PDB file of C-alpha atoms and ligand atoms in Angstrom:
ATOM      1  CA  UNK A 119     145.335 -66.837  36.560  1.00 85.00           C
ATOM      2  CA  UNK A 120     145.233 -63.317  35.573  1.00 93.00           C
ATOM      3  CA  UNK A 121     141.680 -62.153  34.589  1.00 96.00           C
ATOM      4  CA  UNK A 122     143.022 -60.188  30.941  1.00 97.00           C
ATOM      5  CA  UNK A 123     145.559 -61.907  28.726  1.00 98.00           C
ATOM      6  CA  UNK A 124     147.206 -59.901  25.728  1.00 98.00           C
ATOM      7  CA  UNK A 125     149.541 -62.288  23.797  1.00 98.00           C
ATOM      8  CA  UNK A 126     151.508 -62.108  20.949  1.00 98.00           C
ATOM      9  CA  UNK A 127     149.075 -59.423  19.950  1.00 98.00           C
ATOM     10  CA  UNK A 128     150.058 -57.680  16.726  1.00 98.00           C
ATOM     11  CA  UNK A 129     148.031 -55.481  14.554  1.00 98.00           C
ATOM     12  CA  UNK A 130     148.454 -53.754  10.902  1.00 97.00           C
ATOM     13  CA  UNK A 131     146.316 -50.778   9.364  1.00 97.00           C
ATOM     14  CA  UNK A 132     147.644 -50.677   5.650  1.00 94.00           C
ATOM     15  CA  UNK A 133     150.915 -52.009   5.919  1.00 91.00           C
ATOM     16  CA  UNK A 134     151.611 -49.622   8.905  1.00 93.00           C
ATOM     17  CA  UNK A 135     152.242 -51.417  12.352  1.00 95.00           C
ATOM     18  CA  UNK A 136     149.959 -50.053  14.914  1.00 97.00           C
ATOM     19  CA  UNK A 137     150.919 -53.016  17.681  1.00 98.00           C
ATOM     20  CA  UNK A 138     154.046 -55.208  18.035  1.00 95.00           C
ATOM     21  CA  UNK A 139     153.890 -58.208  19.603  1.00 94.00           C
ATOM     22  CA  UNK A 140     152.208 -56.903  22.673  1.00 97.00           C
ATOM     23  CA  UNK A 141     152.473 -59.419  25.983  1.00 98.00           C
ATOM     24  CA  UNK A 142     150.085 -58.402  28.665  1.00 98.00           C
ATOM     25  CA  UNK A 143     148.717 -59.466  31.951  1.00 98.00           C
ATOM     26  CA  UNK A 144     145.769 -57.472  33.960  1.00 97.00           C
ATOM     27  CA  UNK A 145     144.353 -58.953  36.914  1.00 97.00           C
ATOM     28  CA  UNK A 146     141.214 -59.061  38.452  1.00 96.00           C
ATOM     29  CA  UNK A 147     139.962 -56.327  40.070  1.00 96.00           C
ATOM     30  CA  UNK A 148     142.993 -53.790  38.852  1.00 97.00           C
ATOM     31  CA  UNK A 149     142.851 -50.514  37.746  1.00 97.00           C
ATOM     32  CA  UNK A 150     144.989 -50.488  35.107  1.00 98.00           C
ATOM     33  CA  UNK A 151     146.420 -47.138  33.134  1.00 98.00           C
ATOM     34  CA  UNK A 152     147.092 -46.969  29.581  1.00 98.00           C
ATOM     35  CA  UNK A 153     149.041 -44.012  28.657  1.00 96.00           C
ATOM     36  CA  UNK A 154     151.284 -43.063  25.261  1.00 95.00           C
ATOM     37  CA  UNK A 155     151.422 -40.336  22.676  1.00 93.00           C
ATOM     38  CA  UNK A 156     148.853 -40.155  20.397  1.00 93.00           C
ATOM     39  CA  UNK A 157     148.942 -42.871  17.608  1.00 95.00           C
ATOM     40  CA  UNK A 158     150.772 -45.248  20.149  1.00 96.00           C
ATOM     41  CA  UNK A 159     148.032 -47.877  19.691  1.00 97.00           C
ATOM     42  CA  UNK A 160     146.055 -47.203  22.845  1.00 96.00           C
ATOM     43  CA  UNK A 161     142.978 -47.139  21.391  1.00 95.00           C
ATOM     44  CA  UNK A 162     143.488 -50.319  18.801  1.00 97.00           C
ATOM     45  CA  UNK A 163     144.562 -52.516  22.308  1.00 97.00           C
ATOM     46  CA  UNK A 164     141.310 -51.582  23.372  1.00 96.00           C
ATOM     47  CA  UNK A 165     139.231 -52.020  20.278  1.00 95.00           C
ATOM     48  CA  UNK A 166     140.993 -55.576  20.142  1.00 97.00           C
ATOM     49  CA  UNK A 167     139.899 -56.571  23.628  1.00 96.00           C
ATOM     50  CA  UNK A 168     136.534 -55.838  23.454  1.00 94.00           C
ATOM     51  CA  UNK A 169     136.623 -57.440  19.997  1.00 94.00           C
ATOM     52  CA  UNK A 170     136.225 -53.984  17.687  1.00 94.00           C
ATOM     53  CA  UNK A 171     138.900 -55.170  15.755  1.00 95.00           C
ATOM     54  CA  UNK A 172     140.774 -58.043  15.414  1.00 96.00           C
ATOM     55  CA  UNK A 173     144.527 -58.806  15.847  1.00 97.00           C
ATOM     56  CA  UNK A 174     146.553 -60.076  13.086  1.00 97.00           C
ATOM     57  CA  UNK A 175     148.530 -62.718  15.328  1.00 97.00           C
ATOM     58  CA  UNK A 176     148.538 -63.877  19.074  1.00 97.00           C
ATOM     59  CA  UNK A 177     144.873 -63.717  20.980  1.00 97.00           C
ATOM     60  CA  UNK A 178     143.041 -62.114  23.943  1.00 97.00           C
ATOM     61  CA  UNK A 179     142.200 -64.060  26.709  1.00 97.00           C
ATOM     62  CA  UNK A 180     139.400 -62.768  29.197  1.00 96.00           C
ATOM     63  CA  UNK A 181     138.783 -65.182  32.555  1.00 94.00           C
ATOM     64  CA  UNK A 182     140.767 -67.900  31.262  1.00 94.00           C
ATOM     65  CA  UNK A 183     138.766 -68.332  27.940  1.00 95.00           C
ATOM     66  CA  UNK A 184     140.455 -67.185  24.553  1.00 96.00           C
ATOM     67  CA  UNK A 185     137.834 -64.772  22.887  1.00 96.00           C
ATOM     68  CA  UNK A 186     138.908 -64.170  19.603  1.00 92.00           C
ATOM     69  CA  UNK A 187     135.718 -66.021  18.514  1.00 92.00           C
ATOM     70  CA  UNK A 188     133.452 -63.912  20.474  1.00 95.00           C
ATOM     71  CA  UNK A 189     131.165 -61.003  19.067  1.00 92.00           C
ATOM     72  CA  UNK A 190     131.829 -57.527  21.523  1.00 88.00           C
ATOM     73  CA  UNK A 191     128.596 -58.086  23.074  1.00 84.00           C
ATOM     74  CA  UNK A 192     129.998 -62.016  24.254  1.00 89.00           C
ATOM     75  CA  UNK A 193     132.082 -60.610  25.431  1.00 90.00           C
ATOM     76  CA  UNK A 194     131.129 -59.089  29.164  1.00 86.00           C
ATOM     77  CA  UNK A 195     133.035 -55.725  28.582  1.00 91.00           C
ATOM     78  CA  UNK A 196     131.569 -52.195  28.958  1.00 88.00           C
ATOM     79  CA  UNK A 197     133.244 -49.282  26.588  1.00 87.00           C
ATOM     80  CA  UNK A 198     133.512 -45.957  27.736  1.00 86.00           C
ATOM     81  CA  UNK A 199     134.696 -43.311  25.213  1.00 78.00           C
ATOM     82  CA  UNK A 200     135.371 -39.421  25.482  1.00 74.00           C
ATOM     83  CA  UNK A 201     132.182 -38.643  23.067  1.00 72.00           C
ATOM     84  CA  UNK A 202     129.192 -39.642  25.282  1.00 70.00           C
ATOM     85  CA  UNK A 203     127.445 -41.636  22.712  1.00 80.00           C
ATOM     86  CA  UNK A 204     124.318 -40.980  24.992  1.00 90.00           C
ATOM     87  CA  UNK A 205     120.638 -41.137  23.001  1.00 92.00           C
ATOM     88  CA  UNK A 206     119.341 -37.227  22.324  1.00 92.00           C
ATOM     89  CA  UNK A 207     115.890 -38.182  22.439  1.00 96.00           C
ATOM     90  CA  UNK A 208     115.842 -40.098  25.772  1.00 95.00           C
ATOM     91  CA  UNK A 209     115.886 -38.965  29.294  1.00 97.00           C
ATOM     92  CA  UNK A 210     118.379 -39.824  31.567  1.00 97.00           C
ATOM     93  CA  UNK A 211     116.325 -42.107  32.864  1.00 96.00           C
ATOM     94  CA  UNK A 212     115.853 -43.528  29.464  1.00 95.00           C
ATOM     95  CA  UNK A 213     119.495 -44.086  28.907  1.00 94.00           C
ATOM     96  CA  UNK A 214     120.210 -45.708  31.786  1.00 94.00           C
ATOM     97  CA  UNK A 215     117.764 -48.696  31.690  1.00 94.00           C
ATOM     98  CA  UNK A 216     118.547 -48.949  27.770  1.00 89.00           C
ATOM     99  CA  UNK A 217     120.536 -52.074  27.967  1.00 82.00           C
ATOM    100  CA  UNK A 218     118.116 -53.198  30.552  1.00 85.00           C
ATOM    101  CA  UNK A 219     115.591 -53.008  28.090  1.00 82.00           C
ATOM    102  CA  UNK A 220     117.325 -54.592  25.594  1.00 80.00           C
ATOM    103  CA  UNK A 221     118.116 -57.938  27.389  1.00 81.00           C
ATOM    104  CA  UNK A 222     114.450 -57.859  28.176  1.00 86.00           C
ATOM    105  CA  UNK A 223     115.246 -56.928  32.405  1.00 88.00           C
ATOM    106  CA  UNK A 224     111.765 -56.592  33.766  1.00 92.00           C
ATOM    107  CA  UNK A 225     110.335 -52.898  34.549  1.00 92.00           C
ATOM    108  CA  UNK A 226     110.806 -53.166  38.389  1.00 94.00           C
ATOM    109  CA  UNK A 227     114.197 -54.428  37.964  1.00 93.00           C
ATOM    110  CA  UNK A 228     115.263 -51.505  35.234  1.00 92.00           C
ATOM    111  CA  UNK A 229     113.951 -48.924  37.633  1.00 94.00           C
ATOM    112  CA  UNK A 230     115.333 -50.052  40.730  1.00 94.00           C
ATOM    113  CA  UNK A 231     118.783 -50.752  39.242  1.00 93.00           C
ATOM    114  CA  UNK A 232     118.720 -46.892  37.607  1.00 95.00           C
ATOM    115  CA  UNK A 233     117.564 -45.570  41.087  1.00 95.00           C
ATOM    116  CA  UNK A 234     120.791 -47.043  42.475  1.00 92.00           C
ATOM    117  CA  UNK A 235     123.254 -46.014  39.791  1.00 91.00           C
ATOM    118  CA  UNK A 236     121.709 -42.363  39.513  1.00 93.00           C
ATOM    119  CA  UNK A 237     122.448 -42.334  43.499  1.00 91.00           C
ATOM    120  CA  UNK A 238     125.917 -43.678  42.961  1.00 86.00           C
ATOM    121  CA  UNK A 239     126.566 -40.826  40.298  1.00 88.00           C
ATOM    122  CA  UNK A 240     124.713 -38.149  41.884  1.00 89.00           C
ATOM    123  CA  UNK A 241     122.648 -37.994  39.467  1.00 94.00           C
ATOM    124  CA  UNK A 242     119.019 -38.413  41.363  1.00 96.00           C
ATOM    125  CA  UNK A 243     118.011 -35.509  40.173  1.00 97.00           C
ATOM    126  CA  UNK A 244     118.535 -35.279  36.335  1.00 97.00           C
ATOM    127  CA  UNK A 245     116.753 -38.398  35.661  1.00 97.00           C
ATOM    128  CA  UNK A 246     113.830 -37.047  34.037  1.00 97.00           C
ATOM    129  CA  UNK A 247     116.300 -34.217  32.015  1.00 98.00           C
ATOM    130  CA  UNK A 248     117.216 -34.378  28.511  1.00 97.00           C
ATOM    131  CA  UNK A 249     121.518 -34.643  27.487  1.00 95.00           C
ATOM    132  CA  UNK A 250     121.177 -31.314  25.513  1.00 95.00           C
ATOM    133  CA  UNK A 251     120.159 -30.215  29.628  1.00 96.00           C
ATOM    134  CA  UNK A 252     123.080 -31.536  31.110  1.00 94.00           C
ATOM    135  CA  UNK A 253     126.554 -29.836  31.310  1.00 91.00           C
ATOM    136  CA  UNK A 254     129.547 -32.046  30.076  1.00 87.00           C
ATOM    137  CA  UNK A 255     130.344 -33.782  33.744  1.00 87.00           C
ATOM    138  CA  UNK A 256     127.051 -34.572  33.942  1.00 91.00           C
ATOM    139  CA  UNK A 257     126.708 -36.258  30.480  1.00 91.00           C
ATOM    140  CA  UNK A 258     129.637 -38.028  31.259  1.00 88.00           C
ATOM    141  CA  UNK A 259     128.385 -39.385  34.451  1.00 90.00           C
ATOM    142  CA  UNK A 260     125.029 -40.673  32.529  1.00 93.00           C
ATOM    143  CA  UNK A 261     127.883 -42.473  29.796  1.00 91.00           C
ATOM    144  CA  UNK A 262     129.029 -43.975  33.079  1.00 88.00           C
ATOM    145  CA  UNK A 263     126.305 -44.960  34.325  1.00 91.00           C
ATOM    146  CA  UNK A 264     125.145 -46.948  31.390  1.00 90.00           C
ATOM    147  CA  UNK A 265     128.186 -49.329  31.594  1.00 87.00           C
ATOM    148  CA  UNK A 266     127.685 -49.637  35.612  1.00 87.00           C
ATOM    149  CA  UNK A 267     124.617 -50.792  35.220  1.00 87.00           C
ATOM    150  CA  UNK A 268     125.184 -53.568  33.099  1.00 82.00           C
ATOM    151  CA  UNK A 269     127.407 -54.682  35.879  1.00 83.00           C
ATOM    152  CA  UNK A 270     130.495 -55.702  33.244  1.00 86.00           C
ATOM    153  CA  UNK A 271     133.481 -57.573  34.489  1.00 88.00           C
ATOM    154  CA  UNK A 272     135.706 -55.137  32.303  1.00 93.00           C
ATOM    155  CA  UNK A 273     135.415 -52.035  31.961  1.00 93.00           C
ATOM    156  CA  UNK A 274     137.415 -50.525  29.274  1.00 94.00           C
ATOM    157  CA  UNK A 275     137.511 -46.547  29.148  1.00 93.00           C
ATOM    158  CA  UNK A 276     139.243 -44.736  26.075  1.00 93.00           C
ATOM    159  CA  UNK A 277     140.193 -40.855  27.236  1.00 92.00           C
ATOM    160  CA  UNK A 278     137.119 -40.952  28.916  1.00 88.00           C
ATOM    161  CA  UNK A 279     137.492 -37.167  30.219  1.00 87.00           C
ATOM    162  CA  UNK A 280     139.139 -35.354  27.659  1.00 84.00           C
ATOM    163  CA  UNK A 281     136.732 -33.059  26.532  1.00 80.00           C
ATOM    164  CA  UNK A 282     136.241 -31.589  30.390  1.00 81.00           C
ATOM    165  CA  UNK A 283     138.438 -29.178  31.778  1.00 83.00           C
ATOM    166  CA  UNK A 284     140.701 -29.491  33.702  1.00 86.00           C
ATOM    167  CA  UNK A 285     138.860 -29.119  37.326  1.00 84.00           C
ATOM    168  CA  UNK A 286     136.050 -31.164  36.293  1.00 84.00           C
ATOM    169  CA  UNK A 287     138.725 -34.022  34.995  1.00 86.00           C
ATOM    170  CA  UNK A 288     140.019 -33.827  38.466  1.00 88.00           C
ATOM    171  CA  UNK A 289     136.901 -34.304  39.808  1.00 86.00           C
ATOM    172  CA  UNK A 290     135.539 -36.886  37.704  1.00 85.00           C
ATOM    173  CA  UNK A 291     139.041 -39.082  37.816  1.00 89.00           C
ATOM    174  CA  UNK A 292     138.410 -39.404  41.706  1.00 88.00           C
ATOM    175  CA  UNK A 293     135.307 -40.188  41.020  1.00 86.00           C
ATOM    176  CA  UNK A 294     135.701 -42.953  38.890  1.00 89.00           C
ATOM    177  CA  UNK A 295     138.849 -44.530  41.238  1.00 91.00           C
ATOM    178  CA  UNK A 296     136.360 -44.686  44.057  1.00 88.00           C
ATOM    179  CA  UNK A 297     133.329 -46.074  41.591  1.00 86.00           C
ATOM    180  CA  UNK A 298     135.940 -48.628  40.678  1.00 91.00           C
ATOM    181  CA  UNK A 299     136.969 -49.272  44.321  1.00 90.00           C
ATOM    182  CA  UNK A 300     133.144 -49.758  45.081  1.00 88.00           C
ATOM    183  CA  UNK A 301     132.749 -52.137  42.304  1.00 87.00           C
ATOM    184  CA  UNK A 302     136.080 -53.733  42.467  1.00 91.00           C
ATOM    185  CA  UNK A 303     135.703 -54.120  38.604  1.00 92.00           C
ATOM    186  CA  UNK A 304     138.963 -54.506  36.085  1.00 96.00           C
ATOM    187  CA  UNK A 305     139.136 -51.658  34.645  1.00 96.00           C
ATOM    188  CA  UNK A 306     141.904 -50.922  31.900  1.00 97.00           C
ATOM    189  CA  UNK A 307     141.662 -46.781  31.593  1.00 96.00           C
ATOM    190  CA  UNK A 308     143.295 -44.923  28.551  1.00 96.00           C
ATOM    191  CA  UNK A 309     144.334 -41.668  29.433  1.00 93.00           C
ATOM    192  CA  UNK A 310     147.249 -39.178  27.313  1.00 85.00           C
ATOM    193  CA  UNK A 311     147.244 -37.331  31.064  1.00 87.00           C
ATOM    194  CA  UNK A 312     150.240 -38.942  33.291  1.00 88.00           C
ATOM    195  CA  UNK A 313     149.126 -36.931  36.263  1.00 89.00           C
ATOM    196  CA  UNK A 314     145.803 -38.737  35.740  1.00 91.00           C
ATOM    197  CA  UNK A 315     147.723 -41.943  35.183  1.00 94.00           C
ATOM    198  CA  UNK A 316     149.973 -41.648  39.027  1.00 93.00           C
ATOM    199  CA  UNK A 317     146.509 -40.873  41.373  1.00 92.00           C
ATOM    200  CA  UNK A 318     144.542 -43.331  39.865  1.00 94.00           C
ATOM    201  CA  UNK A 319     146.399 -46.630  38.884  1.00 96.00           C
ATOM    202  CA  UNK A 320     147.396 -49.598  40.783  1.00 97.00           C
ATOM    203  CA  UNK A 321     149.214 -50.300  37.287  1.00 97.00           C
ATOM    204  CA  UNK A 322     150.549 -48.717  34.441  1.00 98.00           C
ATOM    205  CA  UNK A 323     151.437 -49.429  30.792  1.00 98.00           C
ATOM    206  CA  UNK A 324     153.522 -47.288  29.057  1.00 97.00           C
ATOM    207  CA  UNK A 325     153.170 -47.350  25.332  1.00 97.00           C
ATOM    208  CA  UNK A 326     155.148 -45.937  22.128  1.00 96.00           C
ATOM    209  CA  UNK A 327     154.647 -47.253  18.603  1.00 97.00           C
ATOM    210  CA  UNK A 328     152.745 -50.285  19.230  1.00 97.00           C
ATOM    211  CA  UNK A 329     155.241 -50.799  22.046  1.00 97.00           C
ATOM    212  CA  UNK A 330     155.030 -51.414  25.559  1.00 98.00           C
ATOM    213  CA  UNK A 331     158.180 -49.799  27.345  1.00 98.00           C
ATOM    214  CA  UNK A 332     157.435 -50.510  30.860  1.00 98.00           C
ATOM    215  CA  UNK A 333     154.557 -51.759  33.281  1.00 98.00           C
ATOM    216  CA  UNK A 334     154.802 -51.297  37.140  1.00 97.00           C
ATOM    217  CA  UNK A 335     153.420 -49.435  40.079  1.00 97.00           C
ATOM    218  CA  UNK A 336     152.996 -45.339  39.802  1.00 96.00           C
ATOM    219  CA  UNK A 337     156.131 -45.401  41.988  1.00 95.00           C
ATOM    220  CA  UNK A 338     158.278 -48.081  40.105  1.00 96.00           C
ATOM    221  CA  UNK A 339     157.553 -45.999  36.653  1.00 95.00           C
ATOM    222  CA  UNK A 340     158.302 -42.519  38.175  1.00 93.00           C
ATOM    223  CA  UNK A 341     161.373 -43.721  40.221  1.00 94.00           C
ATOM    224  CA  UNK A 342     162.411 -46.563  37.919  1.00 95.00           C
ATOM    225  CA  UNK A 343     161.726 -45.774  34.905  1.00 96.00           C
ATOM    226  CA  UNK A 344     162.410 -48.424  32.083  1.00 96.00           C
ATOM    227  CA  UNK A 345     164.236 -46.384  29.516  1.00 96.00           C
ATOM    228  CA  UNK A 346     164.676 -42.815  28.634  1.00 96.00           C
ATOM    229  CA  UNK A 347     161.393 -42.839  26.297  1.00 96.00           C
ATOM    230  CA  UNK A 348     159.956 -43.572  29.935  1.00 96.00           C
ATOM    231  CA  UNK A 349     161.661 -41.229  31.987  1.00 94.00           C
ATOM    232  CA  UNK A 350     160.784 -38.509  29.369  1.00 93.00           C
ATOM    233  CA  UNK A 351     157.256 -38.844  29.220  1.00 92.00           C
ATOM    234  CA  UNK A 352     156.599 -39.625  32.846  1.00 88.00           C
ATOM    235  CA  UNK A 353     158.573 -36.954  33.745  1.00 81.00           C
ATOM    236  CA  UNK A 354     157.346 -34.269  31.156  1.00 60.00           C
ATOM    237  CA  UNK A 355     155.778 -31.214  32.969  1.00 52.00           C
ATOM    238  CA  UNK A 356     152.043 -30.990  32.966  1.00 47.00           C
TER     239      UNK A 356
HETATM  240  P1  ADP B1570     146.129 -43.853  20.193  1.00 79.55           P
HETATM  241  O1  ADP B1570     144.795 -44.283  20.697  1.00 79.55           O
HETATM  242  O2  ADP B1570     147.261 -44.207  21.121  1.00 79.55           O
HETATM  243  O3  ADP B1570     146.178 -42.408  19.835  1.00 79.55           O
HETATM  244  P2  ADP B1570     145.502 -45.520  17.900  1.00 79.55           P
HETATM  245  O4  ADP B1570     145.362 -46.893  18.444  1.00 79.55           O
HETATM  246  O5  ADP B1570     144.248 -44.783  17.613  1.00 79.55           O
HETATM  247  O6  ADP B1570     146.460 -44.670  18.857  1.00 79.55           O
HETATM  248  O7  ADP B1570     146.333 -45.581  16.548  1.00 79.55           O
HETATM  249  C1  ADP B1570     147.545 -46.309  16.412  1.00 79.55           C
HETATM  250  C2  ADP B1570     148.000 -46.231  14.966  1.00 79.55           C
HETATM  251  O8  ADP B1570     147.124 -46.981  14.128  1.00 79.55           O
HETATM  252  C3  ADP B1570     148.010 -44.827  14.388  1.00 79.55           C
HETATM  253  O9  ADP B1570     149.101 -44.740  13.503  1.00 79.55           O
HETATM  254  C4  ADP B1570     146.704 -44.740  13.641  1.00 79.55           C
HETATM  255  O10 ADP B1570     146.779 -43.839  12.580  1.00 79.55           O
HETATM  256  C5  ADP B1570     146.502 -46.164  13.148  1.00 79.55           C
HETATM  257  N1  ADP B1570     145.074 -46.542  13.055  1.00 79.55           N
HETATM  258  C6  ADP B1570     144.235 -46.730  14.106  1.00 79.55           C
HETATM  259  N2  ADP B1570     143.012 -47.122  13.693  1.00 79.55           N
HETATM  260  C7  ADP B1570     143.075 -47.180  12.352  1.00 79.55           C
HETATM  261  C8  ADP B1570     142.136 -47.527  11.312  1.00 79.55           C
HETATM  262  N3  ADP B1570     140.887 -47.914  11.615  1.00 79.55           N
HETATM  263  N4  ADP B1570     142.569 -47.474  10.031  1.00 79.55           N
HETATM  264  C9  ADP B1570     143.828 -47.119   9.734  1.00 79.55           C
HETATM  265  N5  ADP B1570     144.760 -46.791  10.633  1.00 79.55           N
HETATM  266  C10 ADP B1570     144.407 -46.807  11.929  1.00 79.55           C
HETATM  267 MG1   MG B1571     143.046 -43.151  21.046  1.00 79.55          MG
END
């Protein structure tokens, strides 16, 4: 059984038709890329798995279980998006144990659990900093951090480095394939960067108009590519 089903998934904004009829299957423990030109519906396949939006035919199944009836937070998933979302008035600290604290995890448990993931990230020593303190790898690590440590089954991760440049990306993208390796959680990562897409996927999902032209290995898309829209984009220089 895989662990994500996408099927018959089709969804309209105004008439316009942002997904077709997309058939999926993710399974556990993959790292999954999600690449396309903008306004290919990356983003909207994403929002309707975690259950942001809804489709307008077909359904999502996570584990087995259909979830179009469950809320985002029923739902077990962990967003992470390019804009850290983190809270300006708390500490690092603060932002890590925040959905601790809100499914009532006692103090010993929030702390110990933020000790851990702070190691994991390196970021021991910036617990008791404000964001506005931190440079842009660093906030992103804290974003991070917050869905590790509610230890999701899915983790679903829009662009999640594109506003770093381009050496911290490369940092940060090994980073998170190891994290991932360590955690052996599905993870389903958006990303407009093929490079990014090749050294970090076991799979990817090549998207166009709502479409999905191929999925396959980093080697089966780059030497096999499905179609010319494929070939094109896989192939376009950096
Ligand atoms: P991507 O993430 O690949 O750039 P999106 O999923 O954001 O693409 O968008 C796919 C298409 O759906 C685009 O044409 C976009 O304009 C449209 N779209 C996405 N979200 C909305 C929305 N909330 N309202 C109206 N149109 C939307
Ligand atoms: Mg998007």
């Amino acid at each position: 059984m895989s662990y994500i089903k996408l099927h018959d998934i089709s969804k309209k904004f105004h008439e316009e038709q942002a997904l077709g009829r997309l058939n999926l299957l993710i399974e556990e423990g993959e790292f999954v890329a999600l690449v396309g030109p903008s306004g290919s519906g990356k983003s909207t396949m994403l929002d309707i798995i975690c259950g942001f939006e809804q489709s307008d035919s077909g359904y999502v199944a996570i584990a087995g279980k259909d979830v179009t009836d469950l809320t985002p937070k029923e739902r077990d998933v962990a967003m992470v998006f390019q804009n850290y979302a983190l809270f300006p008035h708390m500490t690092v600290a603060e932002n890590l144990a925040f959905g601790m604290k809100i499914r009532k995890i006692a103090k010993k448990e929030r702390q110990m659990k933020v000790a851990e993931v702070a190691n994991l990230l390196s970021l021991s020593e910036y617990l008791n900093k404000y964001p506005k303190e931190l440079s842009g790898g660093q906030k992103q690590r804290v974003a991070l951090g917050r869905a590790i440590v509610r230890e999701p089954k899915l983790f679903l991760m829009d662009e999640p480095l594109s506003n770093l440049d381009t050496s911290l990306r490369e940092q940060m993208s090994s980073e998170i394939k190891k994290l991932q390796k360590v955690l052996s959680v599905t993870t389903l990562y958006v990303t407009h960067s093929q490079d990014e897409a090749m050294l970090m996927a076991d799979k990817i999902v090549v998207l166009n108009k709502g479409v999905i032209h191929q999925v396959g290995t980093p080697h089966q898309i780059y030497q096999q590519p499905a179609d010319l829209f494929v070939a094109s984009f896989i192939g376009k220089p950096k």
